[in-house]
PDB file of C-alpha atoms and ligand atoms in Angstrom:
ATOM      1  CA  MET V   1      11.177  -3.456  26.875  1.00  0.00           C
ATOM      2  CA  LYS V   2       7.666  -2.670  28.769  1.00  0.00           C
ATOM      3  CA  ALA V   3       5.633  -5.485  28.275  1.00  0.00           C
ATOM      4  CA  PRO V   4       4.532  -5.738  24.871  1.00  0.00           C
ATOM      5  CA  ALA V   5       0.597  -5.161  24.961  1.00  0.00           C
ATOM      6  CA  THR V   6       1.446  -1.615  25.925  1.00  0.00           C
ATOM      7  CA  LEU V   7       2.832  -1.569  22.452  1.00  0.00           C
ATOM      8  CA  PHE V   8      -0.869  -1.458  21.087  1.00  0.00           C
ATOM      9  CA  GLU V   9      -3.590   1.024  20.645  1.00  0.00           C
ATOM     10  CA  THR V  10      -5.878  -1.269  23.245  1.00  0.00           C
ATOM     11  CA  SER V  11      -4.739  -3.622  25.227  1.00  0.00           C
ATOM     12  CA  PRO V  12      -4.199  -6.731  22.635  1.00  0.00           C
ATOM     13  CA  GLY V  13      -5.766 -10.234  24.614  1.00  0.00           C
ATOM     14  CA  GLU V  14      -2.833 -12.275  23.688  1.00  0.00           C
ATOM     15  CA  VAL V  15       0.668 -10.992  22.455  1.00  0.00           C
ATOM     16  CA  TRP V  16       2.267 -13.242  19.308  1.00  0.00           C
ATOM     17  CA  LEU V  17       5.603 -13.067  17.834  1.00  0.00           C
ATOM     18  CA  GLU V  18       6.326 -14.056  14.480  1.00  0.00           C
ATOM     19  CA  ILE V  19      10.087 -14.232  13.491  1.00  0.00           C
ATOM     20  CA  GLY V  20      11.700 -14.002  10.188  1.00  0.00           C
ATOM     21  CA  PHE V  21       8.225 -12.841   8.115  1.00  0.00           C
ATOM     22  CA  GLY V  22       9.581 -12.720   4.904  1.00  0.00           C
ATOM     23  CA  GLY V  23       6.949 -11.138   2.669  1.00  0.00           C
ATOM     24  CA  GLY V  24       5.043 -10.825   5.776  1.00  0.00           C
ATOM     25  CA  GLU V  25       1.570 -12.669   4.406  1.00  0.00           C
ATOM     26  CA  HIS V  26       1.100 -14.636   7.578  1.00  0.00           C
ATOM     27  CA  VAL V  27       1.398 -11.635   9.549  1.00  0.00           C
ATOM     28  CA  SER V  28      -1.593  -9.344   8.048  1.00  0.00           C
ATOM     29  CA  ALA V  29      -3.487 -12.249   7.454  1.00  0.00           C
ATOM     30  CA  GLN V  30      -3.062 -13.689  10.958  1.00  0.00           C
ATOM     31  CA  ALA V  31      -3.436  -9.796  11.883  1.00  0.00           C
ATOM     32  CA  GLN V  32      -6.820  -9.562  10.199  1.00  0.00           C
ATOM     33  CA  ALA V  33      -7.901 -12.648  11.199  1.00  0.00           C
ATOM     34  CA  ASN V  34      -7.266 -11.854  14.670  1.00  0.00           C
ATOM     35  CA  PRO V  35      -7.803  -8.260  15.165  1.00  0.00           C
ATOM     36  CA  ASP V  36      -7.505  -8.719  19.438  1.00  0.00           C
ATOM     37  CA  VAL V  37      -4.078  -9.958  18.913  1.00  0.00           C
ATOM     38  CA  GLY V  38      -1.400  -7.906  18.900  1.00  0.00           C
ATOM     39  CA  ILE V  39       1.556  -9.119  17.200  1.00  0.00           C
ATOM     40  CA  LEU V  40       5.454  -8.259  16.947  1.00  0.00           C
ATOM     41  CA  ALA V  41       6.252  -9.946  14.104  1.00  0.00           C
ATOM     42  CA  SER V  42      10.585  -9.566  12.963  1.00  0.00           C
ATOM     43  CA  GLU V  43      12.592  -9.209   9.949  1.00  0.00           C
ATOM     44  CA  VAL V  44      15.556  -8.083   8.461  1.00  0.00           C
ATOM     45  CA  PHE V  45      15.077  -8.341   4.628  1.00  0.00           C
ATOM     46  CA  VAL V  46      14.125  -4.307   3.840  1.00  0.00           C
ATOM     47  CA  GLU V  47      12.160  -5.827   0.887  1.00  0.00           C
ATOM     48  CA  GLY V  48      10.305  -7.656   3.191  1.00  0.00           C
ATOM     49  CA  LEU V  49       9.602  -4.576   6.221  1.00  0.00           C
ATOM     50  CA  ALA V  50       8.369  -2.471   3.018  1.00  0.00           C
ATOM     51  CA  LYS V  51       6.156  -5.228   1.485  1.00  0.00           C
ATOM     52  CA  CYS V  52       4.382  -5.918   4.904  1.00  0.00           C
ATOM     53  CA  LEU V  53       4.513  -2.479   5.712  1.00  0.00           C
ATOM     54  CA  SER V  54       2.059  -2.199   2.865  1.00  0.00           C
ATOM     55  CA  ASP V  55      -0.396  -4.314   3.871  1.00  0.00           C
ATOM     56  CA  ILE V  56      -0.640  -3.071   7.147  1.00  0.00           C
ATOM     57  CA  GLU V  57      -1.454   0.128   5.313  1.00  0.00           C
ATOM     58  CA  GLU V  58      -3.123  -1.608   2.824  1.00  0.00           C
ATOM     59  CA  LYS V  59      -5.853  -3.127   5.196  1.00  0.00           C
ATOM     60  CA  ALA V  60      -5.434  -0.821   7.696  1.00  0.00           C
ATOM     61  CA  LEU V  61      -4.148  -3.084  10.219  1.00  0.00           C
ATOM     62  CA  LYS V  62      -4.562  -1.699  14.246  1.00  0.00           C
ATOM     63  CA  ASN V  63      -2.411  -4.613  15.768  1.00  0.00           C
ATOM     64  CA  VAL V  64       0.666  -5.538  14.426  1.00  0.00           C
ATOM     65  CA  ARG V  65       4.341  -4.147  15.281  1.00  0.00           C
ATOM     66  CA  LEU V  66       7.162  -4.805  13.776  1.00  0.00           C
ATOM     67  CA  TRP V  67      11.044  -5.022  14.788  1.00  0.00           C
ATOM     68  CA  ASP V  68      13.568  -4.540  11.615  1.00  0.00           C
ATOM     69  CA  GLU V  69      16.466  -6.345  13.292  1.00  0.00           C
ATOM     70  CA  ASP V  70      17.342  -9.643  14.018  1.00  0.00           C
ATOM     71  CA  ALA V  71      14.365 -11.565  16.090  1.00  0.00           C
ATOM     72  CA  ARG V  72      17.179 -13.034  18.915  1.00  0.00           C
ATOM     73  CA  GLU V  73      18.002  -9.573  19.835  1.00  0.00           C
ATOM     74  CA  LEU V  74      14.203  -8.150  20.285  1.00  0.00           C
ATOM     75  CA  VAL V  75      13.547 -11.292  22.233  1.00  0.00           C
ATOM     76  CA  ASP V  76      16.240 -10.943  24.389  1.00  0.00           C
ATOM     77  CA  LEU V  77      14.278  -7.779  24.989  1.00  0.00           C
ATOM     78  CA  LEU V  78      11.367  -8.738  25.478  1.00  0.00           C
ATOM     79  CA  PRO V  79      10.026  -9.560  28.917  1.00  0.00           C
ATOM     80  CA  GLU V  80       9.539 -13.016  30.876  1.00  0.00           C
ATOM     81  CA  ALA V  81       6.187 -14.753  29.789  1.00  0.00           C
ATOM     82  CA  SER V  82       5.076 -12.109  28.213  1.00  0.00           C
ATOM     83  CA  ILE V  83       3.917 -14.216  24.299  1.00  0.00           C
ATOM     84  CA  ASP V  84       1.480 -16.315  23.778  1.00  0.00           C
ATOM     85  CA  ARG V  85       2.758 -17.667  20.342  1.00  0.00           C
ATOM     86  CA  VAL V  86       5.306 -17.154  18.175  1.00  0.00           C
ATOM     87  CA  PHE V  87       5.952 -18.164  14.853  1.00  0.00           C
ATOM     88  CA  ILE V  88       8.972 -19.950  13.359  1.00  0.00           C
ATOM     89  CA  LEU V  89       7.509 -20.533   9.541  1.00  0.00           C
ATOM     90  CA  PHE V  90      10.047 -21.547   6.749  1.00  0.00           C
ATOM     91  CA  PRO V  91      13.392 -20.185   8.445  1.00  0.00           C
ATOM     92  CA  ASP V  92      16.546 -20.006   6.431  1.00  0.00           C
ATOM     93  CA  PRO V  93      17.231 -24.076   6.011  1.00  0.00           C
ATOM     94  CA  TRP V  94      21.058 -23.286   5.912  1.00  0.00           C
ATOM     95  CA  PRO V  95      20.717 -26.678   3.679  1.00  0.00           C
ATOM     96  CA  LYS V  96      24.492 -27.297   4.003  1.00  0.00           C
ATOM     97  CA  LYS V  97      25.614 -29.086   7.045  1.00  0.00           C
ATOM     98  CA  ARG V  98      28.708 -26.678   7.809  1.00  0.00           C
ATOM     99  CA  HIS V  99      26.228 -23.972   8.151  1.00  0.00           C
ATOM    100  CA  HIS V 100      23.831 -25.868  10.153  1.00  0.00           C
ATOM    101  CA  LYS V 101      24.717 -23.878  13.079  1.00  0.00           C
ATOM    102  CA  ARG V 102      23.549 -20.592  11.794  1.00  0.00           C
ATOM    103  CA  ARG V 103      20.030 -22.184  12.116  1.00  0.00           C
ATOM    104  CA  ILE V 104      18.078 -19.671  14.241  1.00  0.00           C
ATOM    105  CA  ILE V 105      16.640 -23.506  16.358  1.00  0.00           C
ATOM    106  CA  GLN V 106      19.483 -24.062  18.668  1.00  0.00           C
ATOM    107  CA  PRO V 107      19.802 -24.299  22.214  1.00  0.00           C
ATOM    108  CA  ASP V 108      20.701 -20.967  24.020  1.00  0.00           C
ATOM    109  CA  PHE V 109      17.324 -19.435  21.164  1.00  0.00           C
ATOM    110  CA  LEU V 110      15.132 -21.939  23.354  1.00  0.00           C
ATOM    111  CA  ASP V 111      16.433 -21.009  26.538  1.00  0.00           C
ATOM    112  CA  ALA V 112      15.182 -17.551  25.382  1.00  0.00           C
ATOM    113  CA  LEU V 113      12.214 -18.284  23.698  1.00  0.00           C
ATOM    114  CA  SER V 114      11.550 -20.042  26.864  1.00  0.00           C
ATOM    115  CA  ARG V 115      11.726 -17.325  29.194  1.00  0.00           C
ATOM    116  CA  ILE V 116       9.261 -15.575  27.064  1.00  0.00           C
ATOM    117  CA  VAL V 117       6.371 -18.068  26.130  1.00  0.00           C
ATOM    118  CA  THR V 118       3.733 -17.735  29.159  1.00  0.00           C
ATOM    119  CA  PRO V 119       3.115 -20.663  30.259  1.00  0.00           C
ATOM    120  CA  GLY V 120       0.210 -22.954  28.087  1.00  0.00           C
ATOM    121  CA  GLY V 121       1.651 -20.585  25.090  1.00  0.00           C
ATOM    122  CA  ARG V 122       2.529 -22.202  22.131  1.00  0.00           C
ATOM    123  CA  LEU V 123       5.066 -22.319  19.478  1.00  0.00           C
ATOM    124  CA  ARG V 124       5.120 -23.648  15.485  1.00  0.00           C
ATOM    125  CA  PHE V 125       7.557 -24.492  13.964  1.00  0.00           C
ATOM    126  CA  ALA V 126       7.188 -25.266   9.941  1.00  0.00           C
ATOM    127  CA  THR V 127      10.170 -26.465   7.299  1.00  0.00           C
ATOM    128  CA  ASP V 128       9.863 -28.202   3.803  1.00  0.00           C
ATOM    129  CA  VAL V 129      13.667 -29.989   4.286  1.00  0.00           C
ATOM    130  CA  ARG V 130      13.734 -32.828   5.924  1.00  0.00           C
ATOM    131  CA  SER V 131      17.312 -32.031   7.622  1.00  0.00           C
ATOM    132  CA  TYR V 132      15.871 -28.956   9.257  1.00  0.00           C
ATOM    133  CA  ALA V 133      13.069 -30.971  10.581  1.00  0.00           C
ATOM    134  CA  ASP V 134      14.486 -33.522  11.857  1.00  0.00           C
ATOM    135  CA  GLU V 135      16.979 -31.512  13.594  1.00  0.00           C
ATOM    136  CA  ALA V 136      14.689 -29.145  14.729  1.00  0.00           C
ATOM    137  CA  LEU V 137      12.501 -31.694  16.451  1.00  0.00           C
ATOM    138  CA  GLU V 138      15.525 -33.188  18.287  1.00  0.00           C
ATOM    139  CA  LYS V 139      16.461 -30.245  19.847  1.00  0.00           C
ATOM    140  CA  ILE V 140      13.245 -28.909  20.717  1.00  0.00           C
ATOM    141  CA  LEU V 141      12.221 -32.223  22.250  1.00  0.00           C
ATOM    142  CA  THR V 142      15.938 -32.794  23.868  1.00  0.00           C
ATOM    143  CA  HIS V 143      15.792 -29.028  25.462  1.00  0.00           C
ATOM    144  CA  GLY V 144      12.405 -29.767  27.253  1.00  0.00           C
ATOM    145  CA  ALA V 145      10.465 -26.366  27.800  1.00  0.00           C
ATOM    146  CA  PHE V 146       8.341 -27.401  25.014  1.00  0.00           C
ATOM    147  CA  ASP V 147       5.399 -30.263  24.460  1.00  0.00           C
ATOM    148  CA  TRP V 148       4.880 -31.479  21.094  1.00  0.00           C
ATOM    149  CA  GLN V 149       1.440 -31.708  20.907  1.00  0.00           C
ATOM    150  CA  ALA V 150       1.088 -33.653  18.296  1.00  0.00           C
ATOM    151  CA  SER V 151      -0.958 -37.434  18.454  1.00  0.00           C
ATOM    152  CA  LYS V 152      -0.252 -38.851  14.960  1.00  0.00           C
ATOM    153  CA  ALA V 153       1.400 -38.213  11.399  1.00  0.00           C
ATOM    154  CA  ASP V 154      -1.594 -35.773   9.979  1.00  0.00           C
ATOM    155  CA  ASP V 155      -0.879 -33.621  12.753  1.00  0.00           C
ATOM    156  CA  TRP V 156       2.355 -32.243  11.520  1.00  0.00           C
ATOM    157  CA  ARG V 157       1.980 -33.024   7.846  1.00  0.00           C
ATOM    158  CA  ARG V 158      -1.196 -31.315   7.269  1.00  0.00           C
ATOM    159  CA  PRO V 159      -1.439 -27.579   7.806  1.00  0.00           C
ATOM    160  CA  PRO V 160      -3.056 -26.546  10.974  1.00  0.00           C
ATOM    161  CA  GLU V 161      -6.545 -24.660  10.489  1.00  0.00           C
ATOM    162  CA  ASP V 162      -5.375 -21.432  11.411  1.00  0.00           C
ATOM    163  CA  HIS V 163      -2.366 -21.594   8.760  1.00  0.00           C
ATOM    164  CA  VAL V 164      -1.726 -19.456   6.647  1.00  0.00           C
ATOM    165  CA  ARG V 165       0.625 -20.613   3.124  1.00  0.00           C
ATOM    166  CA  THR V 166       3.631 -18.066   3.521  1.00  0.00           C
ATOM    167  CA  ARG V 167       5.377 -16.498  -0.064  1.00  0.00           C
ATOM    168  CA  TYR V 168       8.442 -18.936   0.806  1.00  0.00           C
ATOM    169  CA  GLU V 169       6.090 -22.451   1.554  1.00  0.00           C
ATOM    170  CA  THR V 170       4.297 -21.596  -1.958  1.00  0.00           C
ATOM    171  CA  LYS V 171       7.386 -21.829  -3.891  1.00  0.00           C
ATOM    172  CA  ASN V 172       8.454 -25.473  -3.051  1.00  0.00           C
ATOM    173  CA  LEU V 173      11.972 -24.678  -2.602  1.00  0.00           C
ATOM    174  CA  GLY V 174      13.030 -27.961   0.193  1.00  0.00           C
ATOM    175  CA  ASP V 175      13.359 -31.345   0.086  1.00  0.00           C
ATOM    176  CA  ILE V 176      10.217 -32.263   1.776  1.00  0.00           C
ATOM    177  CA  ALA V 177       6.278 -31.329   1.796  1.00  0.00           C
ATOM    178  CA  PRO V 178       6.223 -29.204   4.475  1.00  0.00           C
ATOM    179  CA  VAL V 179       5.953 -29.684   8.108  1.00  0.00           C
ATOM    180  CA  TYR V 180       3.997 -27.860  10.581  1.00  0.00           C
ATOM    181  CA  PHE V 181       5.280 -28.777  14.762  1.00  0.00           C
ATOM    182  CA  ASP V 182       3.580 -27.178  17.106  1.00  0.00           C
ATOM    183  CA  PHE V 183       4.349 -27.010  20.425  1.00  0.00           C
ATOM    184  CA  ARG V 184       2.853 -25.859  24.290  1.00  0.00           C
ATOM    185  CA  ARG V 185       5.260 -24.514  26.950  1.00  0.00           C
TER     186      ARG V 185
HETATM  187  C1  SAM D   1      13.301 -18.597   4.306  1.00  0.00           C
HETATM  188  S1  SAM D   1      12.869 -16.808   4.718  1.00  0.00           S
HETATM  189  C2  SAM D   1      11.070 -17.316   4.915  1.00  0.00           C
HETATM  190  C3  SAM D   1      10.217 -16.185   5.180  1.00  0.00           C
HETATM  191  C4  SAM D   1       8.738 -16.655   5.574  1.00  0.00           C
HETATM  192  N1  SAM D   1       8.479 -16.667   6.811  1.00  0.00           N
HETATM  193  C5  SAM D   1       8.455 -17.506   4.447  1.00  0.00           C
HETATM  194  O1  SAM D   1       7.792 -17.834   5.251  1.00  0.00           O
HETATM  195  O2  SAM D   1       7.929 -16.234   3.428  1.00  0.00           O
HETATM  196  C6  SAM D   1      13.168 -16.827   6.113  1.00  0.00           C
HETATM  197  C7  SAM D   1      13.479 -15.180   6.594  1.00  0.00           C
HETATM  198  O3  SAM D   1      13.693 -14.719   7.773  1.00  0.00           O
HETATM  199  C8  SAM D   1      14.433 -13.823   7.887  1.00  0.00           C
HETATM  200  N2  SAM D   1      15.950 -13.734   9.540  1.00  0.00           N
HETATM  201  C9  SAM D   1      16.643 -14.717   9.343  1.00  0.00           C
HETATM  202  N3  SAM D   1      17.148 -14.445   9.885  1.00  0.00           N
HETATM  203  C10 SAM D   1      17.045 -13.299  10.704  1.00  0.00           C
HETATM  204  C11 SAM D   1      16.697 -13.571  12.198  1.00  0.00           C
HETATM  205  N4  SAM D   1      17.795 -13.881  12.850  1.00  0.00           N
HETATM  206  N5  SAM D   1      15.501 -12.365  12.455  1.00  0.00           N
HETATM  207  C12 SAM D   1      14.793 -11.495  11.597  1.00  0.00           C
HETATM  208  N6  SAM D   1      14.502 -12.137  10.715  1.00  0.00           N
HETATM  209  C13 SAM D   1      15.397 -13.193  10.066  1.00  0.00           C
HETATM  210  C14 SAM D   1      15.103 -14.048   5.879  1.00  0.00           C
HETATM  211  O4  SAM D   1      15.257 -12.495   6.548  1.00  0.00           O
HETATM  212  C15 SAM D   1      13.743 -13.834   5.309  1.00  0.00           C
HETATM  213  O5  SAM D   1      13.814 -13.320   4.954  1.00  0.00           O
END
């Protein structure tokens, strides 16, 4: 794939990637709030893609490009150090222990993400499932490519200032209040 910046009509200052955007509320709100940023957004759920496309059209957003297949395939195609920011917000929790291996945060996916994120680039992971919060934090810190930015509890238990609540988040389906982990490459 060519440099992702060339996918946009005007060369964006930064390129962000959102993985598993659901209905795309966060994608369209961030795209509107950050018109100089190009947003690549990935979702496999057709109704979610359709909802996001209709938001893009309604808001006349020019800075979003959608990928309608597995985000892991997109990540593998992206050039090294081409993404400034990654959002993984409320990924499928796979609550049963025997399904935890299906969770997207795995060492090989962290290898792939660390390849495409620019030095100093950011990763945000949010969940409302305790076992996923624990597992993701442990896996990301053990992996070592991303430094956790929190210095006090409010840094992860309060929504970051630039956070936009997602549809899934508002359903409160998890077993804890949402946590937001911000990392830097
Ligand atoms: C629990 S939902 C959360 C959606 C959204 N982030 C939100 O907070 O409302 C997780 C989403 O990730 C999508 N998803 C799961 N695995 C994916 C993958 N490998 N690539 C792209 N999307 C994926 C699912 O289709 C689902 O819509």
